[in-house]
Tab-separated table of C-alpha atoms and ligand atoms in Angstrom:
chain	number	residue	atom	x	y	z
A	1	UNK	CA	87.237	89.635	122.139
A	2	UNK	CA	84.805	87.701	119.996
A	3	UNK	CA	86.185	87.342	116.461
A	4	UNK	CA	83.851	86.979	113.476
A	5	UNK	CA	84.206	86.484	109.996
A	6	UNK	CA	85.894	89.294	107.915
A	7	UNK	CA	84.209	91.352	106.581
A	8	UNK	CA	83.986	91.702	102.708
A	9	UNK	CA	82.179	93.767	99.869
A	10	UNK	CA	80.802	91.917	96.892
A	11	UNK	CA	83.476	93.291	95.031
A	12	UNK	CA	86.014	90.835	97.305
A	13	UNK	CA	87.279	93.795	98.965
A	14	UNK	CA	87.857	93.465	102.624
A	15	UNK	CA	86.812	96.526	104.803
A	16	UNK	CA	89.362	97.317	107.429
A	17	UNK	CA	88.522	101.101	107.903
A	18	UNK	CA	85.530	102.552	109.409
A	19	UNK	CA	84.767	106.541	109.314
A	20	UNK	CA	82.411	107.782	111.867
A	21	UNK	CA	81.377	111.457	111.871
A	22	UNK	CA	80.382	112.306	115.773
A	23	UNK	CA	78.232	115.377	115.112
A	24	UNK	CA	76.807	117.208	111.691
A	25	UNK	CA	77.690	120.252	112.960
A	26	UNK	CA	80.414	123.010	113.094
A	27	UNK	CA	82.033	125.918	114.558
A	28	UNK	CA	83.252	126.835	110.523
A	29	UNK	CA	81.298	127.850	107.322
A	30	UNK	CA	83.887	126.835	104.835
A	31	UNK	CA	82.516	128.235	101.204
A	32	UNK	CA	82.816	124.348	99.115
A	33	UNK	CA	81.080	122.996	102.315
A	34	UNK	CA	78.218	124.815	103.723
A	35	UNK	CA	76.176	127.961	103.130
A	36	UNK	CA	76.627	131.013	105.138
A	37	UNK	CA	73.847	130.316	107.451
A	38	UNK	CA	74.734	126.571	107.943
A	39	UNK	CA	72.335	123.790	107.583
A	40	UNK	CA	69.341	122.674	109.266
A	41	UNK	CA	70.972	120.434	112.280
A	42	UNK	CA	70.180	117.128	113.475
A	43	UNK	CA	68.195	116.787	116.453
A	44	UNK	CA	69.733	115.231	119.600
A	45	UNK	CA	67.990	112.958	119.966
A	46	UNK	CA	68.575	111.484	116.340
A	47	UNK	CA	72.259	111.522	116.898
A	48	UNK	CA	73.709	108.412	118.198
A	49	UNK	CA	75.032	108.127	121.893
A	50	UNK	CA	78.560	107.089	122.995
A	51	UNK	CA	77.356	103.563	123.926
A	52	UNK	CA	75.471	103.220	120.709
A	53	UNK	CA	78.494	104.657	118.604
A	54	UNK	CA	80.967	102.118	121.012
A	55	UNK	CA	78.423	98.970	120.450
A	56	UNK	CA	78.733	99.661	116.219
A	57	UNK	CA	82.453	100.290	116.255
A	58	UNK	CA	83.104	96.545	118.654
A	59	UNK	CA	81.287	95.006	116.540
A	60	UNK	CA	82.596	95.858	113.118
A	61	UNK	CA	86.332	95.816	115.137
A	62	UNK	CA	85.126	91.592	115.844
A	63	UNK	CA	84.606	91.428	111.753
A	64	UNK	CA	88.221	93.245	110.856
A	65	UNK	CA	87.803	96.676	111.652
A	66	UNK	CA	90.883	97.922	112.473
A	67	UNK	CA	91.324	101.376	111.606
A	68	UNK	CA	89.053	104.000	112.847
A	69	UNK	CA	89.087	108.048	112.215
A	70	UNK	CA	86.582	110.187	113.916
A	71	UNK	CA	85.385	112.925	111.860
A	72	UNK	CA	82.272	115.465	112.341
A	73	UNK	CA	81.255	118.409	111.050
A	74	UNK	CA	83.933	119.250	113.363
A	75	UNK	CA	83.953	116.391	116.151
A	76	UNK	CA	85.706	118.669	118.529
A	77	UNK	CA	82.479	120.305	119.327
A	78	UNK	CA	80.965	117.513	120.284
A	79	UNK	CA	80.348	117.448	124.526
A	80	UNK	CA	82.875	115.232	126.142
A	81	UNK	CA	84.349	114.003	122.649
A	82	UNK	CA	87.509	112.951	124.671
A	83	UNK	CA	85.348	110.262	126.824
A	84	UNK	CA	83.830	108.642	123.361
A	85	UNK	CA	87.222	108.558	122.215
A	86	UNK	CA	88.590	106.732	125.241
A	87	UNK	CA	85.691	104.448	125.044
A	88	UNK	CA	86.864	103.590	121.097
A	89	UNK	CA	90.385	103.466	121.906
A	90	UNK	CA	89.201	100.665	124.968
A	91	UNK	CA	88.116	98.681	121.968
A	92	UNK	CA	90.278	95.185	121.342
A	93	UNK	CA	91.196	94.705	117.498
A	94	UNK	CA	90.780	99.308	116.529
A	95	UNK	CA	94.695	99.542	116.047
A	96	UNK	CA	94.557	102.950	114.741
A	97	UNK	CA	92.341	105.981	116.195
A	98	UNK	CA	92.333	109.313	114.288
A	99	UNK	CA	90.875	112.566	113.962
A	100	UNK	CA	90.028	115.047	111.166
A	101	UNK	CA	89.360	118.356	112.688
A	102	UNK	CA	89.702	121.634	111.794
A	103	UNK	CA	91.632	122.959	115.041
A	104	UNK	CA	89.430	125.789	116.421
A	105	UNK	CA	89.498	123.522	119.387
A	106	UNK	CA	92.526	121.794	119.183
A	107	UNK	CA	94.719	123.897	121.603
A	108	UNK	CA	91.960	123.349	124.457
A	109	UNK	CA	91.678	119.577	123.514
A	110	UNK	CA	95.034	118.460	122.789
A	111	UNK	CA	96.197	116.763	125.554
A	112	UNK	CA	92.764	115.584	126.520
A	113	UNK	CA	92.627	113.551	122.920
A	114	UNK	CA	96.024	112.230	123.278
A	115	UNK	CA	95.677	110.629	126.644
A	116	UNK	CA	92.170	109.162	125.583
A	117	UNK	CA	94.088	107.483	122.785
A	118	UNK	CA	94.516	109.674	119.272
A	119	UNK	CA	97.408	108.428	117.765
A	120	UNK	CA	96.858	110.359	114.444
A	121	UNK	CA	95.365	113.286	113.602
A	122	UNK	CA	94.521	115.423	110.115
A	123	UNK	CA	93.758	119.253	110.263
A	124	UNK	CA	92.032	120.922	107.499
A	125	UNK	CA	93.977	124.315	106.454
A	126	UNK	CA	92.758	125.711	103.037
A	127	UNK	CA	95.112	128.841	103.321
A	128	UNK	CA	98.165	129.872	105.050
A	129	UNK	CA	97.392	133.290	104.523
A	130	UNK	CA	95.068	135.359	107.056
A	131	UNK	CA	92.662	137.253	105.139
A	132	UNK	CA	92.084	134.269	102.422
A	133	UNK	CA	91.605	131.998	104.992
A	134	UNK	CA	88.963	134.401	106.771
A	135	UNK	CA	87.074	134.718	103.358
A	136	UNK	CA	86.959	130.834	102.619
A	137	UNK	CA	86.158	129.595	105.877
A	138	UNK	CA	84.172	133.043	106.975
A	139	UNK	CA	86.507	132.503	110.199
A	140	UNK	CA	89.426	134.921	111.089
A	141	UNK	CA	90.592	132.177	113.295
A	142	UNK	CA	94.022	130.818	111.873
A	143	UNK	CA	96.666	131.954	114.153
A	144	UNK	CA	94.535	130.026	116.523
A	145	UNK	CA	94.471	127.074	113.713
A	146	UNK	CA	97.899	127.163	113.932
A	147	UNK	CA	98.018	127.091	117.699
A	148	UNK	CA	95.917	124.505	117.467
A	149	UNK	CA	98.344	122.400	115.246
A	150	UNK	CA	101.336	123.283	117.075
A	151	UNK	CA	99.436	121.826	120.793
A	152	UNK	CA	98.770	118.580	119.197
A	153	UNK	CA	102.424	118.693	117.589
A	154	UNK	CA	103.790	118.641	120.832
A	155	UNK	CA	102.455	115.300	121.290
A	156	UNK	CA	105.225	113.146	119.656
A	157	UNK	CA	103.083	110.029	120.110
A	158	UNK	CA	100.499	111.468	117.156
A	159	UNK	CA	102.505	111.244	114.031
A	160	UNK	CA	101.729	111.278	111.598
A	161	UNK	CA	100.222	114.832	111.599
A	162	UNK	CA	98.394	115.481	108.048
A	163	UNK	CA	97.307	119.305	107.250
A	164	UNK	CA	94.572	118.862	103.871
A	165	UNK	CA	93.840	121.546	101.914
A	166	UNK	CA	90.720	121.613	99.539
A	167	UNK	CA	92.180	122.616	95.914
A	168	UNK	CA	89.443	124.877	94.391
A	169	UNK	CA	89.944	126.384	90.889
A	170	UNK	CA	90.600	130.436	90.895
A	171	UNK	CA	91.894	130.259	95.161
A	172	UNK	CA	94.844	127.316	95.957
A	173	UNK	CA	97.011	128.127	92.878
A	174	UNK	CA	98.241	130.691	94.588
A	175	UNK	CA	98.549	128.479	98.134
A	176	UNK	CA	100.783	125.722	96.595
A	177	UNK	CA	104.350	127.373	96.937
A	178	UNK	CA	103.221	128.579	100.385
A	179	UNK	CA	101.869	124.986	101.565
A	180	UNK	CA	105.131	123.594	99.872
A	181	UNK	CA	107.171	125.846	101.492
A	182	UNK	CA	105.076	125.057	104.451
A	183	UNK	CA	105.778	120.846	104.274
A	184	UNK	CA	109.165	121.453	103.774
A	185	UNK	CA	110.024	123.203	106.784
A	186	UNK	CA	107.796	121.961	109.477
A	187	UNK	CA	106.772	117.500	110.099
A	188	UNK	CA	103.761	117.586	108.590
A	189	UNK	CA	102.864	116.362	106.180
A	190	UNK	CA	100.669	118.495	103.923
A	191	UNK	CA	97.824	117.046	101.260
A	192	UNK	CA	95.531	118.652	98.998
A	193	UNK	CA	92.275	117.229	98.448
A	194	UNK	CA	90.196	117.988	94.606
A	195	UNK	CA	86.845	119.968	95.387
A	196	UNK	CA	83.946	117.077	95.408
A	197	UNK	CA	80.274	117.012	95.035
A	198	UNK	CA	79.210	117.003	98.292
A	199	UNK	CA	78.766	120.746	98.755
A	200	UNK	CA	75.970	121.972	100.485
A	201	UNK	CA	75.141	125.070	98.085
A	202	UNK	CA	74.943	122.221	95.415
A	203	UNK	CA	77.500	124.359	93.481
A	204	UNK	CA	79.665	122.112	92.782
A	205	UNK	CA	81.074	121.839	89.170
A	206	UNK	CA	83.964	120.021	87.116
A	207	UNK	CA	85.360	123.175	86.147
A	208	UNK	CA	85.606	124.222	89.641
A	209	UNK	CA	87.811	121.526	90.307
A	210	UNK	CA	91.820	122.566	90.205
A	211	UNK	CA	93.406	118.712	90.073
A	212	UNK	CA	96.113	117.444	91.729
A	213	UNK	CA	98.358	117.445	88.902
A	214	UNK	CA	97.865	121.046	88.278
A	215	UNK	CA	99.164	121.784	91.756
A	216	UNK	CA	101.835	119.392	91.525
A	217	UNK	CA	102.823	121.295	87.985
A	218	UNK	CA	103.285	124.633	89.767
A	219	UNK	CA	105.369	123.051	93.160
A	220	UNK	CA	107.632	121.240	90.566
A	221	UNK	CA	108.629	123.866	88.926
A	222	UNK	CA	110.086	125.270	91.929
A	223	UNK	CA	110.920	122.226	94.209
A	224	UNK	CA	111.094	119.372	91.848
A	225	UNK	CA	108.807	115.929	93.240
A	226	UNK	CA	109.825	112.328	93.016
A	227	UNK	CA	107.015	109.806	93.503
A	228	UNK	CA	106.709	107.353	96.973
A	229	UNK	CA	105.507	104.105	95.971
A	230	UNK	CA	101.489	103.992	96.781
A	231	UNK	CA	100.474	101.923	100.171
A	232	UNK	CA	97.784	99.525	99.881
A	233	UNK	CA	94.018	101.707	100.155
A	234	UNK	CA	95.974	104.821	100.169
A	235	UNK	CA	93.784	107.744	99.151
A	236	UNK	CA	97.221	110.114	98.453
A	237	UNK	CA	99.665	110.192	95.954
A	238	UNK	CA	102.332	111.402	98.070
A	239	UNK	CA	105.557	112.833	96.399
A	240	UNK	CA	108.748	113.383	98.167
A	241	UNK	CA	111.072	116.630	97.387
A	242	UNK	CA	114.041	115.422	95.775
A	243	UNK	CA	116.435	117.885	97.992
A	244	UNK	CA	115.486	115.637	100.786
A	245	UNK	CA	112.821	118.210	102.879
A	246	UNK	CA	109.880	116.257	103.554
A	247	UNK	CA	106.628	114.860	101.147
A	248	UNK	CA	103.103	116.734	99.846
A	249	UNK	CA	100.435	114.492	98.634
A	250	UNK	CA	97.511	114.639	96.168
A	251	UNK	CA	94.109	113.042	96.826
A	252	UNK	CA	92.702	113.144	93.824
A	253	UNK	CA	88.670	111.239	94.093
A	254	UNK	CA	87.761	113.442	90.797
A	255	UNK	CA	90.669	113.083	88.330
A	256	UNK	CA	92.328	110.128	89.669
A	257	UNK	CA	89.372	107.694	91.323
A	258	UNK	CA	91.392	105.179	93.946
A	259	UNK	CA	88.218	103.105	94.519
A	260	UNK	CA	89.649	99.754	93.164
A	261	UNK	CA	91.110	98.846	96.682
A	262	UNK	CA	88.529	101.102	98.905
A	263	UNK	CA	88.371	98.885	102.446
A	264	UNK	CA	86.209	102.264	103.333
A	265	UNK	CA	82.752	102.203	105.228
A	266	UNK	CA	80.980	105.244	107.436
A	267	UNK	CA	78.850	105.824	110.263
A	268	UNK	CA	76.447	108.841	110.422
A	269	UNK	CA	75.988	110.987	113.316
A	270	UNK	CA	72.382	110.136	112.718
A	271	UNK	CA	73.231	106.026	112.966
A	272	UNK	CA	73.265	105.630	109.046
A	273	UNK	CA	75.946	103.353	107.703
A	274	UNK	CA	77.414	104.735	103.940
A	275	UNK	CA	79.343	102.071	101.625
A	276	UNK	CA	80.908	104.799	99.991
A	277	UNK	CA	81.228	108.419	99.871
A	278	UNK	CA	79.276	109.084	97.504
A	279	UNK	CA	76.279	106.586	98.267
A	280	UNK	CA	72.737	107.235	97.177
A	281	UNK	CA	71.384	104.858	99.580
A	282	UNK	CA	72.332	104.732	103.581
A	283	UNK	CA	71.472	101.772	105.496
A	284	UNK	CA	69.951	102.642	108.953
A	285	UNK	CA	71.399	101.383	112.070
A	286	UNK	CA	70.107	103.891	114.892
A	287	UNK	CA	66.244	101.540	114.510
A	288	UNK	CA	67.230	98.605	114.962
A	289	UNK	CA	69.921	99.563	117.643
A	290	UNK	CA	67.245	101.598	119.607
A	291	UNK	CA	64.627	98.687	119.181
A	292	UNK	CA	66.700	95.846	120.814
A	293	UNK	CA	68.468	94.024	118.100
A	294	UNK	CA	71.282	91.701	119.094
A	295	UNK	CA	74.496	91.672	117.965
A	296	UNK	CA	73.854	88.834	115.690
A	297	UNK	CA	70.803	90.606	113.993
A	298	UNK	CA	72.618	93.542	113.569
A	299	UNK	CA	75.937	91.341	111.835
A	300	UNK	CA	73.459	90.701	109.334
A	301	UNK	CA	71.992	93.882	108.853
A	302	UNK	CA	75.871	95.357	108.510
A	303	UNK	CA	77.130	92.587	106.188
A	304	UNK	CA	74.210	92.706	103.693
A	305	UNK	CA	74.990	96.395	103.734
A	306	UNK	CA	78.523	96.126	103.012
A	307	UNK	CA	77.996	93.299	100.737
A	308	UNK	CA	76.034	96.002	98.294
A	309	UNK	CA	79.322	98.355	98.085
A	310	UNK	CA	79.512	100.463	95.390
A	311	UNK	CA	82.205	99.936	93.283
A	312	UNK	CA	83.585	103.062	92.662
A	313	UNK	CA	82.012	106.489	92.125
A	314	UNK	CA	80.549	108.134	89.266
A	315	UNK	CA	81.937	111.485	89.068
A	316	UNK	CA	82.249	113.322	85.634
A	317	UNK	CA	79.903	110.366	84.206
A	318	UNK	CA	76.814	110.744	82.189
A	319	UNK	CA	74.091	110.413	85.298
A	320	UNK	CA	76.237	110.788	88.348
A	321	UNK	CA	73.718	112.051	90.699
A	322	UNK	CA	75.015	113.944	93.599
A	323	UNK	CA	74.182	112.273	97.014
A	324	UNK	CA	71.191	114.169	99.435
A	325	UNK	CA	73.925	114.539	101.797
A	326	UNK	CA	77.114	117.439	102.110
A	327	UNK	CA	80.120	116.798	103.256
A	328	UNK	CA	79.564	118.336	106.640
A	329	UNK	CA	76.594	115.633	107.772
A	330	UNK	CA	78.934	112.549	105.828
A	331	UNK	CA	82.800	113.439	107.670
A	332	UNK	CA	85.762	113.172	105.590
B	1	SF4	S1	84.431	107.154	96.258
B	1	SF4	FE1	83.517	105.476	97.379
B	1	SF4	S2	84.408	103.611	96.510
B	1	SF4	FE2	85.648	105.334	95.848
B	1	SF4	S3	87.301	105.450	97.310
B	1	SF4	FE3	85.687	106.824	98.043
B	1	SF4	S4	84.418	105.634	99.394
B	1	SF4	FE4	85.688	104.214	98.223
């Protein structure tokens, strides 16, 4: 393996975790994420190809990379997803290879992803409850969520196994006790995320947002919380119950920004790198990739990317401009 120099933002923050979302699109039509209809997709031939996702992830694995977490839209319906993942897991210095997905798939790809190397894996479940779930995602499909969850659960080399639950004002106060309830009898370990601006309806407002503290107000009540100690670059404020049965978490980007230690970078489907989540500007990789640029040449291009990291968001300022692209083209 050829080792380079770290790689660091101009903020001296050293970027150890790379994001890339395989696809833009998905099998789901979740309300805070994309309109009924969906969104205009990419073309495929302006989505990046295995070796062209492989070449971007060895290299920034040579500068530090070590963490990687394969997102989409939903990655599972990407064709042959389990190859590209077996091609990323082949890659010296990635130590950690995860998935967000939403688990339509998961039952038929379970075994498939574990023996191409997931070792961890985050489902998003914004109700436990049928008919809700139906009317936020416009899916009836959890039972076969839950199927889903319980394949990859069989797998007791992917732990730890994360279920994250967008918090939206008016809908999840009535899903903490049941999540709760839900974390403290089964492994995993269950997270709710605050609704951010990266909607596709453009919808998105403050008052929309129901914060992690809220939630945490109505579980405590009932199942009183004791703080974990945070882990370096940890998006979660993870609580444990004190009786002892397991730990919920609170990712909280609107009323609690963790950006001070963000090691966080993402690749595009469409082969543009994002310094942060909330980026105005993208830095495009698929050109010079597609024209012949060697590794060096494309070091440099990466590195004077990173160097311009933002600093942190600017959600709830005066100004905060919400980025041209939703959440389902930018992965979790
Ligand atoms: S908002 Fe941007 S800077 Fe803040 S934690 Fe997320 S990616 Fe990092």
């Amino acid at each position: 393996m050829m080792v380079r120099e770290p790689l660091f933002d101009g903020h001296g923050r050293r970027i150890s975790d790379l994001r890339v979302s395989v696809t833009d699109r998905c099998n789901f039509r979740c309300q805070y994420c994309m309109p009924a209809d969906g969104l205009p997709w990419l073309d495929r031939e302006e989505i990046l190809r295995f070796e062209e996702i492989e070449r971007v992830v060895r290299l920034l694995a040579e500068m530090g990379v070590t963490d990687l977490r394969l997102t989409g839209g939903e990655p599972l319906v990407r064709r042959e997803f389990p190859r590209l993942v077996a091609m990323l897991a082949a890659i010296p210095g990635i130590e950690d290879l995860s998935l967000t997905t939403n688990a339509y798939l998961l039952e038929r790809d379970a075994d498939a992803l574990v023996e191409a190397g997931i070792t961890r894996v985050n489902v998003s479940i914004d109700s436990l409850q049928r008919d809700r779930f139906f009317q936020l995602t416009r899916r009836d499909s959890l039972p076969r969520v839950l199927r889903g969850l319980e394949a990859i659960a069989r797998h007791p080399e992917v732990r730890p196994i994360k279920v994250n639950a967008v918090a939206l004002r008016g809908f999840t106060e009535e899903e903490a006790l049941p999540f709760a309830e839900f974390a403290r009898s089964t492994s995993y370990q269950v997270r709710f995320i605050e609704f951010m601006p990266l909607d596709g309806d453009r919808a998105w407002s403050r008052d929309q947002v129901l914060t992690g503290r809220e939630i945490r107000e109505i579980i405590d009540r009932v199942h009183p919380l004791e703080e974990r100690p945070r882990e370096p670059h940890a998006t979660a404020r993870v609580f444990r119950f004190k009786d002892g049965r397991g730990e919920i978490g609170f990712i909280n980007p609107v009323s609690e920004p963790f950006c001070a230690d963000c090691n966080r970078i993402r690749l595009t489907a469409d082969g543009k790198l994002r310094t942060c989540l909330f980026s105005l500007h993208e830095t495009d990789l698929r050109t010079p990739l597609r024209a012949g640029a060697s590794d060096e040449e494309l070091e440099t291009i990466l590195r004077n990317a990173v160097w311009r990291k933002e600093l942190k968001h600017h959600v709830g300022e005066r100004g905060f401009r919400q980025p041209p692209r939703s959440m389902s083209a930018i992965g979790g």
